[in-house]
C-alpha cells in the first residue's frame, strides 16, 4: 500500500496545525495557508445553517485530479512535494475553526492507500507534537472503513480531544490519489460543524479515469 511519511503533517487534523484563541482555531504561522494557486472558483449561495452564515460557498477544483468540492469561501492552497508524494492542501478558515480539503498524489502501485494507517500516523504525529507543547491528545473515534456509493474505499472518523477540540474526517482511495476532508473546531459549535461537514461531502465530486464525474 502507498505510505505517507513526513508529508502527513500537511494534512494533520489537529491543534499542532492550529492555535486556539478565545475558542476559535486558526492556522499557526508555520502552517499559514499560501495564496490560492491553480484553484478554479465560482460563487454560490451561502449556507444559513453554517457557523459562518455570511460565507459564500465556493467551488474549488484540484486541477491535477479533477476532484471538485464546495467550501464556505475561497480556499487558500499550498502544495507540498516530499518523499515522492505530493499533497495539495486547500484550507478555509471558519468561525469555529477550519475546513480542509487535501488531495494526496503518489505512485499507483495497484495496492491502494492504507487509509487506517494514514489516519493513525497523522494522529500519532499530532500527539507527539502536542506532548511537547502541552496540548491535548487527539483521538479518532467511531472509525469506520467501508466504501462510497460508487464502491471506492473510504474511512470515516470523529476527532476528539479533552480540551474540547472536535471534528470529523473522511479519507477516500482514488488509486493514484487519496482525498481527505477535515472539519475541525470545538464541541461548542458541533451542530454547525456537522452541518458544514455534510454539505462539503454532499458537494464533493470525484473525477474518474474515464473523465466521468462521480459524486459521493
PDB file of C-alpha atoms in Angstrom:
ATOM      1  CA  UNK A   1       0.000   0.000   0.000  1.00  0.00           C
ATOM      2  CA  UNK A   2       1.096   3.553  -0.633  1.00  0.00           C
ATOM      3  CA  UNK A   3       2.507   5.003   2.554  1.00  0.00           C
ATOM      4  CA  UNK A   4       2.935   8.551   3.834  1.00  0.00           C
ATOM      5  CA  UNK A   5       5.750   9.870   5.975  1.00  0.00           C
ATOM      6  CA  UNK A   6       6.575  13.488   6.813  1.00  0.00           C
ATOM      7  CA  UNK A   7       4.086  14.767   4.274  1.00  0.00           C
ATOM      8  CA  UNK A   8       1.277  13.621   6.558  1.00  0.00           C
ATOM      9  CA  UNK A   9       1.934  16.738   8.612  1.00  0.00           C
ATOM     10  CA  UNK A  10       0.381  18.707   5.775  1.00  0.00           C
ATOM     11  CA  UNK A  11      -2.960  17.005   6.322  1.00  0.00           C
ATOM     12  CA  UNK A  12      -2.664  16.922  10.103  1.00  0.00           C
ATOM     13  CA  UNK A  13      -6.072  17.131  11.667  1.00  0.00           C
ATOM     14  CA  UNK A  14      -5.483  18.968  14.890  1.00  0.00           C
ATOM     15  CA  UNK A  15      -4.048  21.632  17.108  1.00  0.00           C
ATOM     16  CA  UNK A  16      -0.471  21.081  16.001  1.00  0.00           C
ATOM     17  CA  UNK A  17      -1.521  23.000  12.872  1.00  0.00           C
ATOM     18  CA  UNK A  18      -3.699  25.422  14.814  1.00  0.00           C
ATOM     19  CA  UNK A  19      -3.805  27.540  17.916  1.00  0.00           C
ATOM     20  CA  UNK A  20      -6.909  28.154  19.998  1.00  0.00           C
ATOM     21  CA  UNK A  21      -7.635  31.825  20.638  1.00  0.00           C
ATOM     22  CA  UNK A  22     -10.837  32.651  22.509  1.00  0.00           C
ATOM     23  CA  UNK A  23     -12.299  29.361  21.413  1.00  0.00           C
ATOM     24  CA  UNK A  24     -11.521  29.896  17.711  1.00  0.00           C
ATOM     25  CA  UNK A  25      -8.952  27.723  15.940  1.00  0.00           C
ATOM     26  CA  UNK A  26      -6.718  29.441  13.408  1.00  0.00           C
ATOM     27  CA  UNK A  27      -3.690  28.242  11.449  1.00  0.00           C
ATOM     28  CA  UNK A  28      -0.307  28.865  13.086  1.00  0.00           C
ATOM     29  CA  UNK A  29       2.326  30.794  11.176  1.00  0.00           C
ATOM     30  CA  UNK A  30       4.246  27.585  10.499  1.00  0.00           C
ATOM     31  CA  UNK A  31       1.253  26.222   8.609  1.00  0.00           C
ATOM     32  CA  UNK A  32      -0.153  29.502   7.344  1.00  0.00           C
ATOM     33  CA  UNK A  33      -2.004  28.955   4.111  1.00  0.00           C
ATOM     34  CA  UNK A  34      -0.467  30.264   0.920  1.00  0.00           C
ATOM     35  CA  UNK A  35      -2.337  32.409  -1.575  1.00  0.00           C
ATOM     36  CA  UNK A  36      -4.659  30.413  -3.832  1.00  0.00           C
ATOM     37  CA  UNK A  37      -2.767  28.604  -6.583  1.00  0.00           C
ATOM     38  CA  UNK A  38      -4.407  26.841  -9.511  1.00  0.00           C
ATOM     39  CA  UNK A  39      -7.862  26.902  -7.921  1.00  0.00           C
ATOM     40  CA  UNK A  40     -10.943  27.336 -10.089  1.00  0.00           C
ATOM     41  CA  UNK A  41     -13.778  29.011  -8.188  1.00  0.00           C
ATOM     42  CA  UNK A  42     -17.345  30.145  -8.744  1.00  0.00           C
ATOM     43  CA  UNK A  43     -19.553  31.761  -6.136  1.00  0.00           C
ATOM     44  CA  UNK A  44     -22.751  30.078  -4.980  1.00  0.00           C
ATOM     45  CA  UNK A  45     -25.300  30.882  -2.305  1.00  0.00           C
ATOM     46  CA  UNK A  46     -24.245  30.810   1.334  1.00  0.00           C
ATOM     47  CA  UNK A  47     -25.457  28.310   3.921  1.00  0.00           C
ATOM     48  CA  UNK A  48     -27.791  29.669   6.577  1.00  0.00           C
ATOM     49  CA  UNK A  49     -27.042  26.673   8.769  1.00  0.00           C
ATOM     50  CA  UNK A  50     -23.259  27.067   8.865  1.00  0.00           C
ATOM     51  CA  UNK A  51     -21.233  28.644  11.656  1.00  0.00           C
ATOM     52  CA  UNK A  52     -20.368  31.491   9.292  1.00  0.00           C
ATOM     53  CA  UNK A  53     -23.769  32.239   7.802  1.00  0.00           C
ATOM     54  CA  UNK A  54     -22.340  35.077   5.666  1.00  0.00           C
ATOM     55  CA  UNK A  55     -19.861  32.793   3.922  1.00  0.00           C
ATOM     56  CA  UNK A  56     -20.293  32.331   0.202  1.00  0.00           C
ATOM     57  CA  UNK A  57     -19.932  28.688  -0.677  1.00  0.00           C
ATOM     58  CA  UNK A  58     -17.406  28.368  -3.473  1.00  0.00           C
ATOM     59  CA  UNK A  59     -16.437  25.603  -5.859  1.00  0.00           C
ATOM     60  CA  UNK A  60     -12.794  24.577  -5.561  1.00  0.00           C
ATOM     61  CA  UNK A  61     -11.229  22.230  -8.099  1.00  0.00           C
ATOM     62  CA  UNK A  62      -7.990  20.363  -7.589  1.00  0.00           C
ATOM     63  CA  UNK A  63      -6.869  20.595 -11.220  1.00  0.00           C
ATOM     64  CA  UNK A  64      -4.499  17.591 -11.458  1.00  0.00           C
ATOM     65  CA  UNK A  65      -7.039  15.124 -10.068  1.00  0.00           C
ATOM     66  CA  UNK A  66     -10.203  16.834 -11.247  1.00  0.00           C
ATOM     67  CA  UNK A  67     -11.723  16.469  -7.777  1.00  0.00           C
ATOM     68  CA  UNK A  68     -14.167  19.280  -7.015  1.00  0.00           C
ATOM     69  CA  UNK A  69     -15.589  20.381  -3.680  1.00  0.00           C
ATOM     70  CA  UNK A  70     -17.805  23.133  -2.296  1.00  0.00           C
ATOM     71  CA  UNK A  71     -16.195  25.163   0.526  1.00  0.00           C
ATOM     72  CA  UNK A  72     -17.530  28.137   2.566  1.00  0.00           C
ATOM     73  CA  UNK A  73     -15.230  30.715   0.994  1.00  0.00           C
ATOM     74  CA  UNK A  74     -12.245  30.891  -1.321  1.00  0.00           C
ATOM     75  CA  UNK A  75      -9.642  28.314  -0.319  1.00  0.00           C
ATOM     76  CA  UNK A  76      -6.018  29.069   0.453  1.00  0.00           C
ATOM     77  CA  UNK A  77      -3.943  26.456  -1.335  1.00  0.00           C
ATOM     78  CA  UNK A  78      -0.485  25.085  -0.628  1.00  0.00           C
ATOM     79  CA  UNK A  79       1.356  22.342  -2.498  1.00  0.00           C
ATOM     80  CA  UNK A  80       3.946  20.153  -0.771  1.00  0.00           C
ATOM     81  CA  UNK A  81       6.081  17.541  -2.520  1.00  0.00           C
ATOM     82  CA  UNK A  82       8.059  15.155  -0.353  1.00  0.00           C
ATOM     83  CA  UNK A  83       9.221  11.538  -0.490  1.00  0.00           C
ATOM     84  CA  UNK A  84       7.560  11.038  -3.867  1.00  0.00           C
ATOM     85  CA  UNK A  85       4.120  12.080  -2.629  1.00  0.00           C
ATOM     86  CA  UNK A  86       2.540  15.418  -3.451  1.00  0.00           C
ATOM     87  CA  UNK A  87      -0.134  16.938  -1.238  1.00  0.00           C
ATOM     88  CA  UNK A  88      -2.306  19.816  -2.368  1.00  0.00           C
ATOM     89  CA  UNK A  89      -3.956  21.379   0.679  1.00  0.00           C
ATOM     90  CA  UNK A  90      -6.999  23.642   0.311  1.00  0.00           C
ATOM     91  CA  UNK A  91      -7.927  25.435   3.565  1.00  0.00           C
ATOM     92  CA  UNK A  92     -10.853  27.660   4.530  1.00  0.00           C
ATOM     93  CA  UNK A  93     -10.999  29.321   7.965  1.00  0.00           C
ATOM     94  CA  UNK A  94     -14.434  29.343   9.611  1.00  0.00           C
ATOM     95  CA  UNK A  95     -15.871  30.982  12.717  1.00  0.00           C
ATOM     96  CA  UNK A  96     -15.392  27.745  14.647  1.00  0.00           C
ATOM     97  CA  UNK A  97     -12.064  26.592  13.199  1.00  0.00           C
ATOM     98  CA  UNK A  98     -11.311  25.388   9.679  1.00  0.00           C
ATOM     99  CA  UNK A  99     -12.301  23.102   6.827  1.00  0.00           C
ATOM    100  CA  UNK A 100      -9.519  21.346   4.935  1.00  0.00           C
ATOM    101  CA  UNK A 101      -9.646  19.524   1.605  1.00  0.00           C
ATOM    102  CA  UNK A 102      -6.438  17.681   0.686  1.00  0.00           C
ATOM    103  CA  UNK A 103      -5.539  15.616  -2.352  1.00  0.00           C
ATOM    104  CA  UNK A 104      -2.517  13.329  -1.999  1.00  0.00           C
ATOM    105  CA  UNK A 105      -0.861  12.049  -5.155  1.00  0.00           C
ATOM    106  CA  UNK A 106       1.607   9.184  -5.194  1.00  0.00           C
ATOM    107  CA  UNK A 107       2.728   6.292  -7.356  1.00  0.00           C
ATOM    108  CA  UNK A 108      -0.156   3.973  -8.200  1.00  0.00           C
ATOM    109  CA  UNK A 109       1.296   0.623  -7.142  1.00  0.00           C
ATOM    110  CA  UNK A 110      -2.014  -1.148  -7.537  1.00  0.00           C
ATOM    111  CA  UNK A 111      -2.225  -1.825  -3.802  1.00  0.00           C
ATOM    112  CA  UNK A 112      -4.278   1.222  -2.875  1.00  0.00           C
ATOM    113  CA  UNK A 113      -3.836   3.613   0.033  1.00  0.00           C
ATOM    114  CA  UNK A 114      -3.678   2.451   3.639  1.00  0.00           C
ATOM    115  CA  UNK A 115      -6.497   4.655   4.942  1.00  0.00           C
ATOM    116  CA  UNK A 116      -6.464   3.372   8.522  1.00  0.00           C
ATOM    117  CA  UNK A 117      -2.687   3.584   8.707  1.00  0.00           C
ATOM    118  CA  UNK A 118      -2.694   7.086   7.222  1.00  0.00           C
ATOM    119  CA  UNK A 119      -5.152   8.371   9.819  1.00  0.00           C
ATOM    120  CA  UNK A 120      -3.299   6.727  12.690  1.00  0.00           C
ATOM    121  CA  UNK A 121       0.057   8.143  11.584  1.00  0.00           C
ATOM    122  CA  UNK A 122      -1.466  11.612  11.412  1.00  0.00           C
ATOM    123  CA  UNK A 123      -2.826  11.273  14.937  1.00  0.00           C
ATOM    124  CA  UNK A 124       0.489   9.901  16.206  1.00  0.00           C
ATOM    125  CA  UNK A 125       2.381  12.808  14.652  1.00  0.00           C
ATOM    126  CA  UNK A 126      -0.008  15.340  16.124  1.00  0.00           C
ATOM    127  CA  UNK A 127       0.078  13.804  19.587  1.00  0.00           C
ATOM    128  CA  UNK A 128       3.869  13.701  19.576  1.00  0.00           C
ATOM    129  CA  UNK A 129       3.930  17.419  18.834  1.00  0.00           C
ATOM    130  CA  UNK A 130       1.092  18.093  21.277  1.00  0.00           C
ATOM    131  CA  UNK A 131       3.012  16.397  24.092  1.00  0.00           C
ATOM    132  CA  UNK A 132       5.916  18.754  23.509  1.00  0.00           C
ATOM    133  CA  UNK A 133       3.628  21.781  23.611  1.00  0.00           C
ATOM    134  CA  UNK A 134       1.373  20.509  26.423  1.00  0.00           C
ATOM    135  CA  UNK A 135      -1.523  20.218  24.016  1.00  0.00           C
ATOM    136  CA  UNK A 136      -4.414  17.827  24.388  1.00  0.00           C
ATOM    137  CA  UNK A 137      -4.207  14.379  22.834  1.00  0.00           C
ATOM    138  CA  UNK A 138      -6.369  13.981  19.754  1.00  0.00           C
ATOM    139  CA  UNK A 139      -8.061  10.652  19.148  1.00  0.00           C
ATOM    140  CA  UNK A 140     -10.065   9.120  16.340  1.00  0.00           C
ATOM    141  CA  UNK A 141     -13.418   7.779  17.498  1.00  0.00           C
ATOM    142  CA  UNK A 142     -16.042   5.663  15.739  1.00  0.00           C
ATOM    143  CA  UNK A 143     -13.587   4.799  12.962  1.00  0.00           C
ATOM    144  CA  UNK A 144     -15.420   3.045  10.144  1.00  0.00           C
ATOM    145  CA  UNK A 145     -13.964   1.585   6.973  1.00  0.00           C
ATOM    146  CA  UNK A 146     -16.277   0.955   4.063  1.00  0.00           C
ATOM    147  CA  UNK A 147     -16.982   2.146   0.562  1.00  0.00           C
ATOM    148  CA  UNK A 148     -18.716   5.062  -1.083  1.00  0.00           C
ATOM    149  CA  UNK A 149     -21.848   4.540  -3.140  1.00  0.00           C
ATOM    150  CA  UNK A 150     -19.570   4.058  -6.139  1.00  0.00           C
ATOM    151  CA  UNK A 151     -17.568   1.348  -4.411  1.00  0.00           C
ATOM    152  CA  UNK A 152     -14.496   3.459  -3.593  1.00  0.00           C
ATOM    153  CA  UNK A 153     -12.645   2.528  -0.374  1.00  0.00           C
ATOM    154  CA  UNK A 154     -13.329   5.124   2.320  1.00  0.00           C
ATOM    155  CA  UNK A 155     -12.745   5.727   6.012  1.00  0.00           C
ATOM    156  CA  UNK A 156     -14.759   7.952   8.345  1.00  0.00           C
ATOM    157  CA  UNK A 157     -13.810   9.036  11.857  1.00  0.00           C
ATOM    158  CA  UNK A 158     -14.781  11.537  14.526  1.00  0.00           C
ATOM    159  CA  UNK A 159     -11.967  13.579  16.086  1.00  0.00           C
ATOM    160  CA  UNK A 160     -11.991  14.461  19.773  1.00  0.00           C
ATOM    161  CA  UNK A 161      -9.680  15.863  22.446  1.00  0.00           C
ATOM    162  CA  UNK A 162     -10.076  16.588  26.143  1.00  0.00           C
ATOM    163  CA  UNK A 163      -9.714  20.349  25.586  1.00  0.00           C
ATOM    164  CA  UNK A 164     -12.992  20.415  23.640  1.00  0.00           C
ATOM    165  CA  UNK A 165     -11.497  20.146  20.163  1.00  0.00           C
ATOM    166  CA  UNK A 166     -13.831  18.157  17.918  1.00  0.00           C
ATOM    167  CA  UNK A 167     -14.335  17.387  14.279  1.00  0.00           C
ATOM    168  CA  UNK A 168     -14.810  14.812  11.547  1.00  0.00           C
ATOM    169  CA  UNK A 169     -12.734  13.428   8.706  1.00  0.00           C
ATOM    170  CA  UNK A 170     -13.203  11.255   5.642  1.00  0.00           C
ATOM    171  CA  UNK A 171     -10.436   9.658   3.562  1.00  0.00           C
ATOM    172  CA  UNK A 172     -11.148   8.206   0.105  1.00  0.00           C
ATOM    173  CA  UNK A 173      -8.884   5.983  -2.009  1.00  0.00           C
ATOM    174  CA  UNK A 174      -8.922   7.012  -5.682  1.00  0.00           C
ATOM    175  CA  UNK A 175      -5.994   4.868  -6.787  1.00  0.00           C
ATOM    176  CA  UNK A 176      -3.274   7.377  -7.694  1.00  0.00           C
ATOM    177  CA  UNK A 177      -4.934   9.902  -5.372  1.00  0.00           C
ATOM    178  CA  UNK A 178      -6.156   9.933  -1.788  1.00  0.00           C
ATOM    179  CA  UNK A 179      -8.729  12.584  -0.903  1.00  0.00           C
ATOM    180  CA  UNK A 180      -9.215  13.808   2.664  1.00  0.00           C
ATOM    181  CA  UNK A 181     -11.823  16.175   4.066  1.00  0.00           C
ATOM    182  CA  UNK A 182     -11.451  17.553   7.600  1.00  0.00           C
ATOM    183  CA  UNK A 183     -13.722  19.826   9.604  1.00  0.00           C
ATOM    184  CA  UNK A 184     -12.304  20.890  12.972  1.00  0.00           C
ATOM    185  CA  UNK A 185     -13.488  23.213  15.719  1.00  0.00           C
ATOM    186  CA  UNK A 186     -14.822  22.836  19.253  1.00  0.00           C
ATOM    187  CA  UNK A 187     -17.741  20.999  20.837  1.00  0.00           C
ATOM    188  CA  UNK A 188     -19.477  24.346  21.360  1.00  0.00           C
ATOM    189  CA  UNK A 189     -20.060  24.527  17.605  1.00  0.00           C
ATOM    190  CA  UNK A 190     -20.741  20.835  16.989  1.00  0.00           C
ATOM    191  CA  UNK A 191     -24.049  21.396  15.205  1.00  0.00           C
ATOM    192  CA  UNK A 192     -22.638  23.985  12.813  1.00  0.00           C
ATOM    193  CA  UNK A 193     -19.573  21.845  12.129  1.00  0.00           C
ATOM    194  CA  UNK A 194     -21.640  18.780  11.333  1.00  0.00           C
ATOM    195  CA  UNK A 195     -23.907  20.772   9.018  1.00  0.00           C
ATOM    196  CA  UNK A 196     -20.901  22.134   7.142  1.00  0.00           C
ATOM    197  CA  UNK A 197     -19.224  18.717   7.025  1.00  0.00           C
ATOM    198  CA  UNK A 198     -22.273  17.111   5.443  1.00  0.00           C
ATOM    199  CA  UNK A 199     -22.557  19.951   2.954  1.00  0.00           C
ATOM    200  CA  UNK A 200     -18.902  19.538   1.961  1.00  0.00           C
ATOM    201  CA  UNK A 201     -19.306  15.780   1.495  1.00  0.00           C
ATOM    202  CA  UNK A 202     -22.510  16.226  -0.481  1.00  0.00           C
ATOM    203  CA  UNK A 203     -20.734  18.702  -2.765  1.00  0.00           C
ATOM    204  CA  UNK A 204     -17.655  16.533  -3.289  1.00  0.00           C
ATOM    205  CA  UNK A 205     -17.290  15.278  -6.863  1.00  0.00           C
ATOM    206  CA  UNK A 206     -14.642  12.757  -7.874  1.00  0.00           C
ATOM    207  CA  UNK A 207     -13.328  12.563 -11.422  1.00  0.00           C
ATOM    208  CA  UNK A 208     -12.717   9.037 -12.688  1.00  0.00           C
ATOM    209  CA  UNK A 209     -10.054   7.946 -15.135  1.00  0.00           C
ATOM    210  CA  UNK A 210     -12.641   7.951 -17.901  1.00  0.00           C
ATOM    211  CA  UNK A 211     -13.397  11.622 -17.128  1.00  0.00           C
ATOM    212  CA  UNK A 212     -16.879  10.678 -15.920  1.00  0.00           C
ATOM    213  CA  UNK A 213     -17.955  12.590 -12.841  1.00  0.00           C
ATOM    214  CA  UNK A 214     -18.778  10.585  -9.737  1.00  0.00           C
ATOM    215  CA  UNK A 215     -20.455  12.265  -6.758  1.00  0.00           C
ATOM    216  CA  UNK A 216     -20.440  10.951  -3.203  1.00  0.00           C
TER     217      UNK A 216
END
